[in-house]
Amino acid sequence: SLGTKNKNVPKILVRYCERFVELLTDLLAQLTTRRFLRVYLEDKHVVVKCRMSSLAKLPQGKLFNQLVERMFFYQGFEIDDFTGNALTVDDMTTRHSERVKKLQRVAYKSFLPELRELALSNIGSIESREKLTRYLDDLNDEQLRELCATLNLLPEKDSGPRPTREFMTEIIVLLHEKRPSQLDAINRMSLYPAEDTLWDLNTVPSGAHYSGENIFALPKLNLQFLTLHDYILRNFDLFRLESMYESRSDVEDSIKRVNPRVDPYTNGTIFGGWSRMSLPIRGGVRITHVSLPLLGDIVPHQVTAEFSFTLANVKGQIRSEWELIRQHDILFLITVKGPQEKEKQDEEMTDGATNEEEKEEEKTFPEQFGVVTVRGCEVIEIVDEDGTIVKDIEVELEGKIRSGNKRTVKVFLDPAQYYTDTIKFGVKENNLASIAATAAKKDAGVIKSGAKNTNGKPENQKSNVRVVGGPENTEKAEKKEPPVISLAAPELYSTLNLV
């Protein structure tokens, strides 16, 4: 009823929809009300209708969409609604397989030859959203309506408006697609905050303007929880978001102090200020190693990179602090593009505004200061200008001094975030499958990267030990390195210019 073209949606209507979804989520998170409400929500396909609603397609619906995803999470929570026992991964897999097998039996009985491939394939090959959608495209609207009725997803005769093809396809796919387990979702979560989560005020609110009346897509610490895992997961999410809030404050303070702006002569970004906690990066970040994923995983096992900065303009105590960067310290790498002059920004905002609400809308911090990308990393080692590796302990305790002003830092990047970047932004070469097949054929099972260290020799990762000749012959052991591949990195890593 809102209409996708109507951007002037009353705020009270948006607030009502958000509060209603929040209420449903709270009821699903309590075992006493969950066992009755969840059946009704699944029968009415509330999640699908919310996702396909007009509000979900509007800019004002960002918080609404986040609340719907949290409601969907608790709707499929791993718990038995009647006994209250937590379900294991095997239990969830069994339930999923039973649903897919029922779909295959119905397809084989009533929808041949259109769904022959779906009916005769193994479950693992058809449980993805893309495969299910492709199979359902072979049915016409009448057949799709009949399939929904046979699966008891829609009534056989409905006096209401006829459901659309997109709606019928979505309710079938949502029920039968493979969902990652909660543990897998946590393991594939990014270790460090990125720019989209760091300045998301719906999950990491600003304490300066908090009044207690706003709605946030945050987990709540109630007196009762579904399972022990639910209690731990809520505390984990809140702790992670609190760490993001503290990191955001430090990042914002440093960016404000360096004062990025556009050079009128070169149109590049220059820094007009200075901050003791940040320095410009010279030449961007260079990816040096991308390891193959572990068995059963999809993200790279390890991603290493390096970047350089200079301490020529840093003196005294501040230089000593930069020299004492330790192994395993966490750094943030940021891409900052100098914003245009404030007068031009005000003119563009005034000219482009079509109503009072757009004129009063405040720009976010990334828009004000030109923040494009934020990536976290963990320090491995630091190399001085002569290529010598001097550890932080030697600098602090033995008083050793690194030569020159240039410092090259080798770091571990977040593998999950790197994998997401390759999917989102694309790479020039993605030969992961071919290299993995080649590695399987190698007797040693090792592919060495072409990266060189400071001595000009191939640089390898920490190796594992493989015992040859059985457990008794432990003396004859040879070192086996994990296979390493060389993926072309997304362009965003080469544009990082501030640490």
XYZ file of C-alpha atoms in Angstrom:
499
model
C 0.000 0.000 0.000
C 3.018 2.319 0.373
C 4.097 2.193 -3.255
C 7.731 1.960 -4.256
C 7.672 5.425 -5.879
C 6.290 7.147 -2.781
C 9.339 8.219 -0.808
C 7.381 10.481 1.571
C 6.182 7.664 3.803
C 4.843 8.894 7.165
C 7.359 8.185 9.879
C 4.650 6.972 12.224
C 3.713 4.248 9.720
C 7.321 3.102 9.356
C 7.740 3.125 13.149
C 4.588 1.010 13.556
C 5.878 -1.634 11.116
C 9.246 -1.739 12.891
C 7.634 -2.074 16.314
C 5.351 -4.853 15.084
C 8.273 -6.885 13.697
C 10.153 -6.285 16.953
C 7.183 -7.652 18.904
C 7.034 -10.784 16.756
C 10.771 -11.333 17.282
C 10.424 -11.022 21.055
C 7.561 -13.540 21.046
C 9.606 -15.970 18.955
C 12.500 -15.637 21.409
C 10.338 -16.952 24.297
C 9.620 -20.678 24.390
C 6.149 -20.283 25.932
C 4.844 -18.174 23.042
C 7.127 -19.494 20.315
C 5.500 -22.923 19.943
C 2.196 -21.326 18.942
C 3.334 -18.230 17.053
C 5.949 -19.852 14.817
C 3.432 -22.194 13.187
C 1.137 -19.281 12.399
C 3.943 -17.116 10.983
C 5.157 -19.920 8.739
C 1.629 -20.667 7.541
C 1.026 -17.017 6.639
C 4.540 -16.594 5.175
C 5.115 -13.405 7.133
C 8.863 -13.264 6.437
C 8.373 -13.563 2.674
C 5.651 -10.909 2.661
C 7.832 -8.544 4.682
C 10.791 -9.044 2.349
C 8.629 -8.406 -0.722
C 6.745 -5.456 0.779
C 6.968 -1.930 -0.549
C 8.605 -0.664 2.635
C 11.490 -3.114 2.222
C 12.338 -1.504 -1.138
C 12.451 2.054 0.167
C 15.456 3.803 1.747
C 13.435 4.250 4.947
C 13.096 0.464 5.195
C 16.712 -0.326 6.072
C 15.994 -0.837 9.785
C 12.804 -2.701 8.899
C 14.784 -5.155 6.753
C 17.310 -5.725 9.543
C 14.508 -6.447 12.006
C 12.908 -8.877 9.544
C 16.200 -10.776 9.203
C 16.440 -11.060 12.990
C 12.859 -12.352 13.089
C 13.736 -14.906 10.389
C 16.746 -16.005 12.437
C 14.612 -16.786 15.483
C 11.903 -18.362 13.373
C 14.391 -21.014 12.254
C 16.289 -21.242 15.555
C 17.791 -24.641 16.347
C 15.397 -25.754 19.082
C 12.520 -28.177 19.527
C 9.456 -26.012 20.204
C 7.708 -28.591 22.382
C 10.487 -30.184 24.436
C 12.751 -27.124 24.568
C 15.817 -29.211 23.736
C 18.527 -27.710 21.563
C 18.839 -29.353 18.153
C 22.212 -30.507 16.907
C 23.575 -30.001 13.407
C 22.609 -33.588 12.548
C 19.031 -32.957 13.698
C 18.742 -29.829 11.539
C 20.265 -31.666 8.571
C 17.766 -34.516 8.982
C 14.823 -32.099 9.040
C 16.127 -30.320 5.970
C 16.605 -33.600 4.095
C 13.064 -34.702 4.908
C 11.649 -31.487 3.447
C 13.682 -31.826 0.255
C 12.753 -35.521 -0.124
C 9.080 -34.608 0.173
C 9.533 -32.046 -2.596
C 11.224 -34.645 -4.777
C 8.423 -37.192 -4.220
C 5.783 -34.646 -5.188
C 7.808 -33.593 -8.249
C 8.249 -37.205 -9.384
C 4.576 -38.047 -8.892
C 2.850 -35.037 -10.428
C 5.289 -32.804 -12.300
C 7.113 -34.878 -14.878
C 8.852 -34.177 -17.202
C 9.296 -30.540 -16.061
C 10.885 -31.443 -12.705
C 12.496 -34.749 -13.693
C 16.021 -33.518 -12.945
C 14.902 -32.126 -9.586
C 13.205 -35.402 -8.632
C 16.128 -37.660 -9.572
C 19.067 -35.576 -8.311
C 20.761 -36.012 -4.952
C 19.851 -33.591 -2.196
C 23.224 -31.874 -2.061
C 23.031 -30.826 -5.708
C 19.612 -29.133 -5.542
C 19.513 -27.502 -2.104
C 20.936 -24.128 -3.134
C 18.702 -21.162 -3.877
C 20.031 -20.792 -7.416
C 19.355 -24.432 -8.341
C 15.849 -24.470 -6.868
C 14.915 -21.241 -8.624
C 16.192 -22.572 -11.948
C 14.139 -25.768 -11.621
C 10.959 -23.896 -10.681
C 11.313 -21.617 -13.722
C 10.365 -24.617 -15.878
C 6.816 -24.606 -14.434
C 4.067 -22.284 -15.581
C 1.943 -20.278 -13.135
C -0.782 -22.912 -12.830
C 1.702 -25.708 -12.160
C 3.540 -23.579 -9.619
C 0.250 -22.848 -7.833
C -0.588 -26.566 -7.808
C 2.870 -27.415 -6.421
C 2.378 -24.945 -3.542
C -1.021 -26.469 -2.778
C 0.368 -30.028 -2.839
C 3.133 -29.033 -0.418
C 0.500 -27.408 1.857
C 2.084 -24.006 1.441
C -1.030 -22.392 -0.043
C -4.711 -23.417 0.144
C -6.137 -25.192 -2.901
C -8.954 -22.669 -3.263
C -8.411 -19.122 -2.116
C -10.959 -16.364 -2.482
C -8.332 -13.687 -1.967
C -6.030 -12.105 -4.557
C -4.077 -14.498 -6.701
C -0.456 -14.871 -5.480
C 2.263 -13.702 -7.844
C 4.810 -16.027 -9.394
C 7.626 -14.383 -7.457
C 5.799 -14.962 -4.167
C 5.106 -18.635 -4.876
C 8.692 -19.248 -5.967
C 10.063 -17.547 -2.861
C 8.000 -19.540 -0.354
C 9.099 -22.836 -1.958
C 12.766 -21.835 -2.121
C 12.811 -20.431 1.419
C 11.470 -23.692 2.838
C 13.807 -26.044 0.952
C 17.104 -24.172 0.608
C 20.081 -25.164 2.743
C 20.670 -22.788 5.625
C 24.096 -22.552 7.262
C 24.234 -23.664 10.858
C 24.729 -21.081 13.579
C 28.260 -22.313 14.208
C 29.172 -22.078 10.514
C 27.729 -18.575 10.349
C 29.904 -17.485 13.274
C 33.032 -19.083 11.823
C 32.473 -17.297 8.495
C 31.930 -13.947 10.168
C 34.489 -11.229 9.534
C 36.963 -10.698 12.359
C 37.196 -6.929 11.923
C 34.490 -4.336 11.253
C 34.135 -2.951 7.742
C 32.788 0.416 6.676
C 29.218 -0.833 6.188
C 28.922 -2.184 9.748
C 31.109 0.384 11.477
C 28.776 3.290 10.636
C 25.483 1.408 10.708
C 23.595 3.370 13.359
C 20.878 0.722 13.526
C 23.265 -1.824 15.065
C 26.045 0.439 16.414
C 24.114 3.497 17.626
C 25.686 6.818 18.485
C 25.662 7.427 22.219
C 25.483 11.204 21.809
C 21.943 11.177 20.372
C 20.464 8.156 22.168
C 17.140 8.937 23.854
C 15.843 5.458 24.691
C 12.894 5.724 22.294
C 14.621 4.557 19.126
C 14.473 1.017 17.744
C 17.692 -0.878 17.069
C 18.359 -4.225 15.414
C 20.156 -5.461 18.521
C 19.795 -8.665 20.555
C 18.153 -8.266 23.952
C 19.301 -9.738 27.240
C 16.053 -11.045 28.742
C 15.407 -13.085 31.872
C 14.739 -16.171 29.751
C 16.579 -17.554 26.719
C 15.814 -20.343 24.290
C 19.026 -22.305 24.838
C 22.458 -21.824 26.347
C 23.751 -21.163 22.826
C 21.154 -18.394 22.450
C 22.410 -16.739 25.647
C 26.052 -16.963 24.574
C 25.284 -15.755 21.051
C 23.437 -12.656 22.262
C 26.289 -11.729 24.589
C 28.788 -12.343 21.784
C 26.894 -10.060 19.401
C 26.617 -7.290 21.980
C 30.300 -7.557 22.886
C 31.266 -7.438 19.203
C 29.090 -4.364 18.606
C 30.507 -2.641 21.681
C 34.020 -3.214 20.326
C 32.905 -1.737 17.008
C 31.637 1.366 18.806
C 34.992 1.893 20.524
C 36.908 1.294 17.287
C 34.656 3.718 15.427
C 35.403 6.461 17.946
C 39.161 6.025 17.468
C 38.895 5.901 13.682
C 36.708 8.996 13.526
C 39.055 10.944 15.792
C 42.095 10.100 13.646
C 40.367 10.903 10.340
C 39.142 14.254 11.642
C 42.652 15.176 12.720
C 44.361 14.274 9.424
C 41.756 16.437 7.595
C 41.598 14.750 4.145
C 40.845 17.025 1.203
C 41.172 17.163 -2.570
C 44.336 18.623 -4.084
C 43.108 21.239 -6.601
C 46.138 20.637 -8.853
C 46.200 16.832 -9.056
C 42.630 15.956 -7.955
C 44.233 13.472 -5.563
C 43.728 13.165 -1.835
C 46.030 15.062 0.494
C 46.029 15.299 4.276
C 46.016 18.805 5.674
C 46.293 17.789 9.310
C 48.183 15.432 11.550
C 47.345 12.625 13.957
C 49.627 10.627 16.214
C 47.512 7.504 15.630
C 47.549 7.436 11.808
C 50.001 7.694 8.919
C 49.614 7.676 5.111
C 50.298 4.392 3.297
C 52.721 4.505 0.379
C 51.644 2.492 -2.666
C 48.561 0.814 -1.220
C 48.350 -2.709 0.181
C 49.926 -5.582 -1.779
C 48.540 -9.113 -1.411
C 51.406 -11.609 -1.086
C 49.794 -14.980 -0.204
C 46.340 -16.497 -0.494
C 46.164 -20.044 0.857
C 43.736 -22.692 -0.300
C 40.631 -23.238 1.845
C 40.640 -26.061 4.332
C 38.632 -29.177 3.578
C 34.927 -28.377 3.733
C 35.463 -24.607 3.852
C 35.033 -21.985 1.141
C 37.120 -19.069 2.424
C 40.932 -19.013 2.072
C 42.784 -20.473 5.033
C 45.169 -17.523 5.231
C 45.661 -14.198 3.434
C 48.852 -12.203 3.941
C 49.718 -8.753 2.643
C 52.221 -5.972 3.142
C 52.273 -2.188 3.005
C 54.756 0.586 3.672
C 54.768 3.899 5.489
C 57.449 6.417 6.404
C 58.416 7.893 9.757
C 60.391 10.805 8.286
C 58.030 13.418 9.740
C 57.485 11.628 13.052
C 59.794 12.498 15.928
C 60.290 11.893 19.620
C 57.862 9.906 21.739
C 55.395 9.431 18.886
C 58.052 7.777 16.728
C 58.914 5.472 19.628
C 55.262 4.428 19.827
C 55.197 3.543 16.117
C 58.463 1.632 16.479
C 56.907 -0.493 19.239
C 54.159 -1.947 17.071
C 54.130 -5.581 18.152
C 53.374 -8.861 16.509
C 49.634 -9.670 16.731
C 48.748 -5.978 17.099
C 45.582 -4.964 15.223
C 45.711 -2.138 12.667
C 42.991 -0.565 10.561
C 43.651 0.164 6.885
C 41.436 2.898 5.464
C 40.736 4.335 2.035
C 39.994 8.053 2.304
C 39.101 10.197 -0.688
C 39.111 13.877 0.111
C 35.597 15.354 0.064
C 34.769 18.364 -2.029
C 34.729 21.837 -0.551
C 31.982 22.409 1.980
C 30.424 25.251 -0.025
C 30.005 22.959 -3.050
C 28.533 20.245 -0.860
C 25.984 22.655 0.590
C 25.032 23.874 -2.898
C 24.594 20.321 -4.169
C 22.478 19.391 -1.155
C 20.322 22.491 -1.569
C 19.888 22.093 -5.342
C 19.177 18.369 -5.169
C 16.696 18.545 -2.305
C 13.066 18.130 -3.324
C 11.459 18.540 0.083
C 12.206 19.730 3.602
C 13.049 16.265 4.879
C 15.878 15.846 2.356
C 17.223 19.321 3.198
C 17.321 18.489 6.888
C 18.905 15.083 6.370
C 22.414 14.995 7.795
C 25.278 13.354 6.007
C 26.983 10.422 7.646
C 30.597 10.524 8.776
C 31.930 8.574 5.728
C 30.160 11.032 3.419
C 31.500 14.054 5.271
C 35.137 12.920 5.316
C 35.296 10.690 2.225
C 35.761 7.325 3.961
C 35.420 4.587 1.334
C 36.889 1.396 2.783
C 37.914 0.119 6.226
C 39.748 -3.193 6.631
C 41.406 -4.703 9.687
C 44.652 -6.684 9.834
C 47.005 -8.408 12.291
C 50.721 -7.599 12.345
C 53.155 -10.419 11.500
C 56.455 -8.562 11.380
C 58.018 -5.215 10.486
C 60.932 -4.767 8.056
C 63.109 -1.654 8.124
C 64.565 0.226 5.175
C 67.551 -2.158 4.849
C 65.288 -5.229 4.764
C 66.184 -6.303 8.292
C 63.528 -7.779 10.549
C 63.908 -6.290 14.024
C 61.409 -7.646 16.545
C 59.571 -5.334 18.907
C 61.140 -7.085 21.917
C 64.623 -6.269 20.613
C 63.608 -2.632 20.180
C 62.013 -2.358 23.619
C 64.401 -4.397 25.779
C 67.724 -4.381 23.934
C 67.469 -0.865 22.545
C 68.005 -1.831 18.908
C 67.187 0.825 16.360
C 65.653 0.130 12.970
C 67.545 1.779 10.128
C 66.001 4.438 7.904
C 62.518 5.881 7.949
C 60.660 3.441 5.698
C 58.809 0.599 7.397
C 57.236 -2.366 5.614
C 54.601 -4.169 7.642
C 53.569 -7.738 6.844
C 50.075 -8.547 8.061
C 47.362 -11.178 8.113
C 44.135 -10.022 6.469
C 40.734 -11.353 7.424
C 40.125 -14.379 5.118
C 36.332 -14.111 5.392
C 36.352 -10.421 4.463
C 38.805 -11.050 1.622
C 36.560 -13.779 0.225
C 33.565 -11.431 0.436
C 35.543 -8.728 -1.384
C 36.443 -11.109 -4.227
C 32.756 -11.970 -4.644
C 31.489 -8.402 -4.294
C 34.101 -6.479 -6.247
C 35.467 -9.253 -8.461
C 39.043 -10.172 -9.378
C 40.881 -10.432 -12.648
C 41.819 -14.059 -12.129
C 40.111 -16.667 -9.999
C 41.880 -19.922 -10.693
C 41.045 -21.473 -7.330
C 39.413 -24.598 -8.761
C 42.162 -25.358 -11.246
C 44.918 -24.841 -8.700
C 43.121 -27.036 -6.192
C 42.883 -29.799 -8.796
C 46.573 -29.431 -9.584
C 47.453 -29.587 -5.902
C 45.561 -32.859 -5.559
C 47.699 -34.398 -8.303
C 51.008 -33.361 -6.769
C 52.779 -36.048 -4.782
C 53.919 -33.545 -2.189
C 50.631 -31.666 -2.332
C 52.372 -28.271 -2.323
C 52.185 -25.278 -4.631
C 54.693 -22.543 -3.818
C 53.851 -18.951 -4.418
C 56.073 -16.676 -6.421
C 56.360 -14.108 -3.640
C 59.898 -13.215 -2.560
C 61.076 -12.178 0.825
C 63.739 -9.634 1.567
C 66.510 -12.155 0.902
C 65.214 -12.942 -2.578
C 64.081 -16.457 -1.631
C 60.554 -17.818 -1.893
C 58.626 -16.939 1.222
C 56.625 -19.816 2.643
C 54.078 -20.006 5.419
C 54.401 -21.899 8.660
C 54.718 -25.542 7.760
C 53.109 -28.642 9.150
C 54.953 -31.900 9.831
C 53.945 -35.039 8.015
C 55.216 -38.388 9.405
C 56.462 -40.811 6.749
C 56.429 -44.563 7.278
C 53.815 -44.807 10.042
C 53.746 -43.617 13.639
C 56.744 -45.706 14.674
C 59.119 -44.062 12.203
C 58.911 -40.587 13.687
C 62.525 -39.746 12.937
C 61.873 -39.729 9.190
C 59.604 -36.734 9.105
C 59.441 -34.216 6.332
C 57.961 -30.781 6.386
C 54.800 -30.259 4.386
C 53.605 -26.741 3.680
C 49.971 -25.871 3.111
C 49.219 -25.215 -0.564
C 49.368 -21.553 -1.483
C 47.645 -19.881 -4.401
C 47.983 -16.470 -5.959
C 44.629 -14.774 -6.489
C 44.410 -11.357 -8.095
C 43.227 -9.077 -5.290
C 40.251 -6.730 -5.649
C 41.222 -3.202 -6.622
C 40.053 -1.751 -3.301
C 43.190 -3.044 -1.510
C 45.478 -1.030 -3.765
C 43.584 2.178 -2.882
C 44.032 1.922 0.897
C 45.971 5.055 1.890
C 45.799 5.438 5.682
C 46.825 3.222 8.604
